Short mmCIF file of C-alpha atoms and ligand atoms in Angstrom, two decimals:
data_model
loop_
_atom_site.label_atom_id
_atom_site.label_comp_id
_atom_site.label_asym_id
_atom_site.label_seq_id
_atom_site.Cartn_x
_atom_site.Cartn_y
_atom_site.Cartn_z
CA UNK A 66 94.62 140.01 104.97
CA UNK A 67 91.42 140.66 102.43
CA UNK A 68 89.24 142.93 104.88
CA UNK A 69 89.73 145.82 106.70
CA UNK A 70 91.16 144.71 110.18
CA UNK A 71 89.52 146.46 113.40
CA UNK A 72 91.47 145.34 116.42
CA UNK A 73 90.58 146.71 119.91
CA UNK A 74 93.38 146.10 122.80
CA UNK A 75 91.87 146.56 126.42
CA UNK A 76 93.12 145.71 129.81
CA UNK A 77 93.91 147.59 132.76
CA UNK A 78 95.74 150.88 133.28
CA UNK A 79 99.44 150.48 132.89
CA UNK A 80 98.97 146.79 131.39
CA UNK A 81 101.00 147.45 128.09
CA UNK A 82 98.31 148.48 125.55
CA UNK A 83 99.85 151.34 124.12
CA UNK A 84 103.11 149.98 123.98
CA UNK A 85 101.47 146.82 122.28
CA UNK A 86 99.60 148.93 119.91
CA UNK A 87 102.86 150.42 118.78
CA UNK A 88 104.50 147.07 118.45
CA UNK A 89 101.08 146.00 116.46
CA UNK A 90 101.47 149.16 114.26
CA UNK A 91 105.20 148.19 113.66
CA UNK A 92 104.37 144.69 112.93
CA UNK A 93 101.59 145.51 110.13
CA UNK A 94 103.34 147.93 108.48
CA UNK A 95 106.32 146.10 107.76
CA UNK A 96 103.57 143.71 106.03
CA UNK A 97 103.06 146.48 103.97
CA UNK A 98 99.79 147.57 105.79
CA UNK A 99 98.54 150.62 106.21
CA UNK A 100 97.60 151.21 110.38
CA UNK A 101 95.54 153.76 111.61
CA UNK A 102 95.39 154.18 115.63
CA UNK A 103 92.80 155.66 118.14
CA UNK A 104 93.79 156.65 121.70
CA UNK A 105 91.01 157.15 124.24
CA UNK A 106 91.05 158.94 127.71
CA UNK A 107 88.95 160.46 130.29
CA UNK A 108 89.90 164.21 129.59
CA UNK A 109 92.65 166.30 128.17
CA UNK A 110 96.78 166.07 127.72
CA UNK A 111 97.31 163.03 127.36
CA UNK A 112 100.61 161.19 127.57
CA UNK A 113 99.60 158.40 124.86
CA UNK A 114 98.29 160.58 122.43
CA UNK A 115 102.13 162.20 122.49
CA UNK A 116 103.36 159.11 122.44
CA UNK A 117 101.46 157.77 119.35
CA UNK A 118 101.76 160.81 117.55
CA UNK A 119 105.62 160.92 117.65
CA UNK A 120 105.51 157.45 116.34
CA UNK A 121 104.36 158.77 112.50
CA UNK A 122 101.27 156.34 112.56
CA UNK A 123 98.20 158.43 111.75
CA UNK A 124 96.28 158.46 115.18
CA UNK A 125 93.16 159.80 116.39
CA UNK A 126 92.40 160.69 119.77
CA UNK A 127 89.09 160.23 121.50
CA UNK A 128 89.33 162.54 124.85
CA UNK A 129 86.95 163.44 127.35
CA UNK A 130 85.08 160.00 127.81
CA UNK A 131 85.54 156.45 126.96
CA UNK A 132 84.67 154.42 123.56
CA UNK A 133 81.62 153.06 124.98
CA UNK A 134 80.19 156.38 126.16
CA UNK A 135 81.26 158.40 123.23
CA UNK A 136 80.81 155.62 120.52
CA UNK A 137 79.61 158.36 117.70
CA UNK A 138 82.89 160.06 118.44
CA UNK A 139 84.55 156.20 117.53
CA UNK A 140 82.60 155.92 114.46
CA UNK A 141 83.83 159.76 113.29
CA UNK A 142 87.43 158.90 114.37
CA UNK A 143 87.28 155.83 112.37
CA UNK A 144 85.97 157.58 109.36
CA UNK A 145 88.38 160.39 109.47
CA UNK A 146 91.32 157.89 109.36
CA UNK A 147 89.52 155.90 106.82
CA UNK A 148 89.43 159.52 104.60
CA UNK A 149 92.85 160.54 105.74
CA UNK A 150 95.15 157.27 105.60
CA UNK A 151 93.00 154.20 104.47
CA UNK A 152 94.22 152.15 106.87
CA UNK A 153 94.25 148.63 106.33
CA UNK A 154 94.37 148.11 110.04
CA UNK A 155 92.91 149.77 112.80
CA UNK A 156 94.20 149.40 116.64
CA UNK A 157 92.33 150.98 118.76
CA UNK A 158 92.96 151.65 122.67
CA UNK A 159 90.05 151.70 125.33
CA UNK A 160 90.29 153.47 128.64
CA UNK A 161 91.84 151.02 131.20
CA UNK A 162 89.03 151.59 133.79
CA UNK A 163 86.71 150.30 131.15
CA UNK A 164 84.99 147.33 131.05
CA UNK A 165 81.71 145.67 129.00
CA UNK A 166 83.46 146.68 125.67
CA UNK A 167 82.05 143.75 123.96
CA UNK A 168 78.54 144.95 124.52
CA UNK A 169 78.96 148.34 124.30
CA UNK A 170 81.74 148.88 121.37
CA UNK A 171 82.11 145.72 119.39
CA UNK A 172 78.79 144.62 118.98
CA UNK A 173 77.43 147.72 118.26
CA UNK A 174 80.76 148.23 115.77
CA UNK A 175 79.58 144.76 114.08
CA UNK A 176 76.17 145.92 113.58
CA UNK A 177 76.71 149.38 112.37
CA UNK A 178 79.96 149.00 110.13
CA UNK A 179 80.50 145.40 110.33
CA UNK A 180 80.29 145.25 106.26
CA UNK A 181 83.26 147.38 106.08
CA UNK A 182 85.57 145.88 108.94
CA UNK A 183 86.58 142.50 110.11
CA UNK A 184 85.82 142.80 114.19
CA UNK A 185 89.00 141.01 116.10
CA UNK A 186 88.52 139.30 119.17
CA UNK A 187 88.79 141.50 122.26
CA UNK A 188 92.14 141.09 123.88
CA UNK A 189 92.39 141.96 127.49
CA UNK A 190 96.35 142.46 128.63
CA UNK A 191 97.13 142.15 131.91
CA UNK A 192 100.47 142.84 134.12
CA UNK A 193 101.12 140.01 135.58
CA UNK A 194 102.31 141.10 139.34
CA UNK A 195 99.00 143.03 139.28
CA UNK A 196 97.21 139.86 137.91
CA UNK A 197 98.77 137.36 140.41
CA UNK A 198 98.07 139.40 143.36
CA UNK A 199 94.24 140.02 141.81
CA UNK A 200 94.50 136.02 141.68
CA UNK A 201 95.55 135.51 144.99
CA UNK A 202 98.53 133.73 144.16
CA UNK A 203 100.63 136.35 145.22
CA UNK A 204 100.56 138.82 148.33
CA UNK A 205 100.81 142.60 147.92
CA UNK A 206 98.83 145.81 147.39
CA UNK A 207 95.51 145.19 145.43
CA UNK A 208 92.76 147.67 144.87
CA UNK A 209 89.70 147.88 146.96
CA UNK A 210 86.61 145.40 146.05
CA UNK A 211 84.97 147.75 143.94
CA UNK A 212 87.71 148.56 141.49
CA UNK A 213 88.74 145.16 141.72
CA UNK A 214 85.25 144.22 140.10
CA UNK A 215 86.07 145.99 136.98
CA UNK A 216 89.54 144.17 136.91
CA UNK A 217 87.89 140.84 136.91
CA UNK A 218 84.74 141.95 134.53
CA UNK A 219 87.53 143.31 132.23
CA UNK A 220 88.99 139.35 132.48
CA UNK A 221 85.37 137.88 132.37
CA UNK A 222 84.66 139.18 129.00
CA UNK A 223 88.27 138.75 126.97
CA UNK A 224 88.26 136.48 124.14
CA UNK A 225 92.17 136.66 124.50
CA UNK A 226 93.71 137.06 128.33
CA UNK A 227 97.23 138.03 127.12
CA UNK A 228 99.58 138.06 129.92
CA UNK A 229 102.31 140.95 128.85
CA UNK A 230 105.60 141.38 130.61
CA UNK A 231 106.14 137.87 130.63
CA UNK A 232 109.92 138.69 130.87
CA UNK A 233 109.30 139.64 134.69
CA UNK A 234 108.28 136.10 135.75
CA UNK A 235 109.99 132.60 136.12
CA UNK A 236 108.93 129.94 134.05
CA UNK A 237 106.98 128.34 137.13
CA UNK A 238 105.38 131.38 138.14
CA UNK A 239 104.11 131.91 134.42
CA UNK A 240 102.68 128.49 134.35
CA UNK A 241 101.04 129.05 137.35
CA UNK A 242 99.26 132.33 136.37
CA UNK A 243 98.57 131.12 133.14
CA UNK A 244 96.53 127.54 134.82
CA UNK A 245 94.76 130.32 137.07
CA UNK A 246 93.46 132.07 134.65
CA UNK A 247 92.54 129.26 132.33
CA UNK A 248 90.46 127.67 135.29
CA UNK A 249 89.13 131.24 136.61
CA UNK A 250 87.87 132.36 132.72
CA UNK A 251 87.44 128.96 130.96
CA UNK A 252 86.00 131.30 127.89
CA UNK A 253 88.86 132.97 127.20
CA UNK A 254 92.05 131.96 125.67
CA UNK A 255 95.33 132.64 127.71
CA UNK A 256 98.43 133.67 126.12
CA UNK A 257 101.58 134.86 127.41
CA UNK A 258 104.08 137.26 125.74
CA UNK A 259 106.36 140.69 126.22
CA UNK A 260 105.46 143.56 124.28
CA UNK A 261 109.34 144.71 125.26
CA UNK A 262 111.31 142.00 124.19
CA UNK A 263 109.09 140.81 121.52
CA UNK A 264 108.54 137.54 122.66
CA UNK A 265 105.17 135.80 121.47
CA UNK A 266 103.84 138.84 120.14
CA UNK A 267 103.77 137.14 116.48
CA UNK A 268 101.42 134.53 117.71
CA UNK A 269 99.03 136.97 119.08
CA UNK A 270 99.11 139.62 115.93
CA UNK A 271 98.21 136.68 113.80
CA UNK A 272 95.53 135.57 115.84
CA UNK A 273 94.21 139.06 115.56
CA UNK A 274 94.54 139.08 111.74
CA UNK A 275 93.09 135.80 111.07
CA UNK A 276 90.31 135.41 113.56
CA UNK A 277 86.89 137.51 114.26
CA UNK A 278 85.52 138.13 117.73
CA UNK A 279 82.85 135.22 118.94
CA UNK A 280 79.27 135.83 119.11
CA UNK A 281 78.85 135.20 122.90
CA UNK A 282 76.29 135.71 125.59
CA UNK A 283 76.28 139.34 126.82
CA UNK A 284 78.14 139.42 130.61
CA UNK A 285 76.16 140.84 133.07
CA UNK A 286 77.70 144.09 134.83
CA UNK A 287 76.11 145.79 137.68
CA UNK A 288 76.37 149.32 136.56
CA UNK A 289 76.31 150.67 140.17
CA UNK A 290 79.40 148.66 141.50
CA UNK A 291 80.93 149.50 137.91
CA UNK A 292 80.63 153.22 138.19
CA UNK A 293 81.42 153.58 142.18
CA UNK A 294 84.91 151.17 141.06
CA UNK A 295 85.63 153.80 138.62
CA UNK A 296 84.95 156.55 140.81
CA UNK A 297 87.26 155.26 143.50
CA UNK A 298 89.89 156.26 140.89
CA UNK A 299 91.36 159.53 140.92
CA UNK A 300 92.75 160.96 137.56
CA UNK A 301 95.27 163.88 137.16
CA UNK A 302 96.42 165.12 133.84
CA UNK A 303 99.09 167.90 133.49
CA UNK A 304 100.88 169.76 131.27
CA UNK A 305 103.40 172.32 131.43
CA UNK A 306 105.68 174.31 129.30
CA UNK A 307 109.10 174.26 131.19
CA UNK A 308 112.27 176.41 130.46
CA UNK A 309 115.70 177.30 131.39
CA UNK A 310 119.48 176.71 130.76
CA UNK A 311 120.04 173.59 129.13
CA UNK A 312 119.18 170.60 131.17
CA UNK A 313 119.00 166.87 130.70
CA UNK A 314 115.42 166.29 130.10
CA UNK A 315 115.80 162.42 130.92
CA UNK A 316 117.25 163.28 134.20
CA UNK A 317 114.13 165.60 134.76
CA UNK A 318 111.40 163.52 133.82
CA UNK A 319 112.26 160.57 135.97
CA UNK A 320 113.21 162.65 138.93
CA UNK A 321 109.52 164.11 138.49
CA UNK A 322 108.15 160.88 138.40
CA UNK A 323 110.18 159.63 141.38
CA UNK A 324 109.33 162.53 143.19
CA UNK A 325 105.83 161.62 143.14
CA UNK A 326 106.57 158.12 143.77
CA UNK A 327 108.27 159.18 146.88
CA UNK A 328 105.46 161.81 148.07
CA UNK A 329 103.38 158.60 148.27
CA UNK A 330 105.58 156.09 149.10
CA UNK A 331 103.70 152.84 149.38
CA UNK A 332 100.33 154.85 150.91
CA UNK A 333 98.12 154.57 148.29
CA UNK A 334 97.72 151.94 145.37
CA UNK A 335 98.97 153.44 141.95
CA UNK A 336 97.60 152.54 138.98
CA UNK A 337 99.61 154.44 136.57
CA UNK A 338 101.79 157.22 136.61
CA UNK A 339 103.32 158.06 133.40
CA UNK A 340 105.01 161.26 131.92
CA UNK A 341 106.31 162.60 128.60
CA UNK A 342 108.87 165.59 127.58
CA UNK A 343 108.76 167.02 124.19
CA UNK A 344 111.36 169.18 123.27
CA UNK A 345 110.35 172.37 121.40
CA UNK A 346 112.49 171.21 118.45
CA UNK A 347 112.80 168.06 116.72
CA UNK A 348 110.47 164.96 116.71
CA UNK A 349 112.22 163.08 120.21
CA UNK A 350 110.17 162.44 123.10
CA UNK A 351 111.43 161.46 126.67
CA UNK A 352 108.72 158.66 128.13
CA UNK A 353 108.72 157.23 131.79
CA UNK A 354 106.24 155.32 133.94
CA UNK A 355 105.49 153.73 137.17
CA UNK A 356 102.06 151.32 137.59
CA UNK A 357 102.35 149.73 140.87
CA UNK A 358 103.31 151.67 143.98
CA UNK A 359 105.92 149.13 144.77
CA UNK A 360 107.59 149.49 141.72
CA UNK A 361 110.25 151.35 139.95
CA UNK A 362 110.26 154.31 137.68
CA UNK A 363 111.19 153.44 134.25
CA UNK A 364 112.15 155.54 131.11
CA UNK A 365 110.93 153.63 127.67
CA UNK A 366 111.98 156.26 125.58
CA UNK A 367 114.93 158.69 126.28
CA UNK A 368 115.86 161.72 124.56
CA UNK A 369 119.39 162.04 122.77
CA UNK A 370 119.97 165.92 123.35
CA UNK A 371 119.78 168.00 126.18
CA UNK A 372 117.27 171.03 125.81
CA UNK A 373 116.29 174.41 127.02
CA UNK A 374 112.47 174.52 126.38
CA UNK A 375 109.59 171.34 126.25
CA UNK A 376 106.52 170.33 127.33
CA UNK A 377 105.95 168.31 130.19
CA UNK A 378 102.95 166.08 130.41
CA UNK A 379 102.06 164.18 133.36
CA UNK A 380 98.90 161.31 133.79
CA UNK A 381 98.43 159.77 137.32
CA UNK A 382 95.74 157.10 137.78
CA UNK A 383 95.42 156.10 141.35
CA UNK A 384 92.71 154.77 144.01
CA UNK A 385 92.93 158.37 145.88
CA UNK A 386 91.11 161.83 146.13
CA UNK A 387 92.06 163.53 142.62
CA UNK A 388 92.72 166.87 144.66
CA UNK A 389 95.02 165.01 146.97
CA UNK A 390 96.66 163.59 143.92
CA UNK A 391 96.98 166.80 142.07
CA UNK A 392 98.92 168.85 145.00
CA UNK A 393 101.22 165.67 145.29
CA UNK A 394 102.18 166.80 141.69
CA UNK A 395 102.25 170.32 142.10
CA UNK A 396 104.78 170.00 144.89
CA UNK A 397 106.66 167.59 143.26
CA UNK A 398 106.78 169.70 139.92
CA UNK A 399 108.19 172.72 142.19
CA UNK A 400 110.77 170.70 143.60
CA UNK A 401 112.01 169.16 140.27
CA UNK A 402 112.09 172.73 138.57
CA UNK A 403 113.61 174.38 141.41
CA UNK A 404 116.48 171.37 141.12
CA UNK A 405 116.83 171.77 137.22
CA UNK A 406 116.79 175.90 137.63
CA UNK A 407 113.79 175.59 135.08
CA UNK A 408 110.32 177.87 134.77
CA UNK A 409 107.39 176.09 134.40
CA UNK A 410 104.07 177.44 132.58
CA UNK A 411 100.98 175.80 133.19
CA UNK A 412 99.20 174.56 129.81
CA UNK A 413 96.34 172.39 130.90
CA UNK A 414 95.38 170.98 134.55
CA UNK A 415 92.92 168.23 135.61
CA UNK A 416 92.05 166.54 138.39
CA UNK A 417 88.71 164.41 138.49
CA UNK A 418 86.67 161.13 139.10
CA UNK A 419 85.50 159.56 136.44
CA UNK A 420 81.78 159.89 135.65
CA UNK A 421 79.54 156.97 135.83
CA UNK A 422 79.58 155.00 132.56
CA UNK A 423 76.64 155.47 130.37
CA UNK A 424 77.17 153.62 127.09
CA UNK A 425 75.45 155.00 123.71
CA UNK A 426 74.50 151.33 123.31
CA UNK A 427 74.23 148.25 124.87
CA UNK A 428 73.49 144.97 122.67
CA UNK A 429 72.43 142.06 124.27
CA UNK A 430 73.15 138.70 122.49
N1 LIG B 791 108.61 144.88 131.61
C1 LIG B 791 107.91 145.28 130.40
N2 LIG B 791 107.32 146.61 130.83
C2 LIG B 791 106.38 146.47 129.57
C3 LIG B 791 106.15 145.76 128.63
N3 LIG B 791 105.35 146.20 127.73
C4 LIG B 791 104.60 147.26 128.47
N4 LIG B 791 105.68 147.71 129.21
C5 LIG B 791 106.01 148.99 130.37
O1 LIG B 791 104.61 148.92 131.27
C6 LIG B 791 104.35 150.59 131.23
C7 LIG B 791 102.86 150.79 130.85
O2 LIG B 791 102.80 150.68 129.68
P1 LIG B 791 101.66 151.53 128.82
O3 LIG B 791 101.80 150.76 127.42
O4 LIG B 791 101.65 152.82 128.43
O5 LIG B 791 100.13 150.64 129.35
P2 LIG B 791 98.76 151.15 129.01
O6 LIG B 791 98.17 150.15 129.54
O7 LIG B 791 98.78 151.84 127.86
O8 LIG B 791 98.63 151.93 130.13
P3 LIG B 791 97.09 152.99 130.33
O9 LIG B 791 97.32 153.63 128.76
O10 LIG B 791 97.62 153.87 131.19
O11 LIG B 791 96.22 152.35 130.41
C8 LIG B 791 105.34 151.27 130.75
O12 LIG B 791 106.54 151.53 131.59
C9 LIG B 791 105.82 150.13 129.58
O13 LIG B 791 106.95 150.43 129.11
C10 LIG B 791 106.41 144.38 128.67
O14 LIG B 791 106.62 143.48 128.30
N5 LIG B 791 107.26 144.29 129.56
MG1 LIG B 792 97.82 153.39 127.06
#
């Protein structure tokens, strides 16, 4: 790669952006390239930042708003990484409830820093179960139409629609999903892969490193509908210190997420529930996730040792009232702490609905 590459990996909440970004970082770094990561979220106390920081790659976080609404912060983060780590490849993850990224982030980047960076085609990752339900080829709970409006717009603007977690589907279902996406979004190229097993990753990374975002007519977006869709989602970010007698952090974290899951059962559509536990010593991290209300809690990183003190971070995004979500998280924390005889001490808590998107720039082509 001759020029510095700027890669943005979009997609709805829980589709696998952070997991794939870390896979891409490992891939490029094995090729001898320096990598810089940029994470993004609406508030502080972020699971993704903990996860990216623990990876050892140079990381910058833009919290308190999405890339499009905080575009100057994106440029600052890019410049800071440039000074500190001089990346050959930037990997940036926008907020999972964002759309219109081509007009509000990709084109402004091209215009302002396009002489320094080659901007890769915008990838939009999808979770295959959620995508099948959205497209009506699988029954099951979906979000309400306004949230689905955002989901559809994400797909519409994707240059690459990336079906992640392909190992969850049999060949016939994967073929049907691919064809349905190709028919519905003819301007997009559809790929399928698994960030978990590694299948298909190399093909995707090769496309990202060798091609550039195409020049397309700006997508039409109804910003009122977009804002209403985002405002239907409740966001909860919590961090606590937990301490007590020696405990198994993996069981505690997984139990905590299961407790929240059981609290809701199937009553509300969960977009993503994720948590990390960082022991106060060492660099180990436990990570657990739940991406659908009918799914199961999965642990993607396990601690190797027991601990006595650590920092627990929980992020929940679901279509529900944020205060109701906050209460569920607090009740579940108390239960889990009682079970493990731990003392929780709050560091940070926020429960809110995202504000209406107001992009710094929106460039038409
Ligand atoms: N089965 C399977 N699970 C995957 C794969 N890739 C990611 N996941 C899991 O999907 C869940 C969500 O992954 P993340 O990478 O956190 O998703 P995200 O898009 O960054 O989520 P947000 O930042 O909340 O929008 C985690 O439990 C991952 O382990 C995959 O290829 N297969
Ligand atoms: Mg993420």
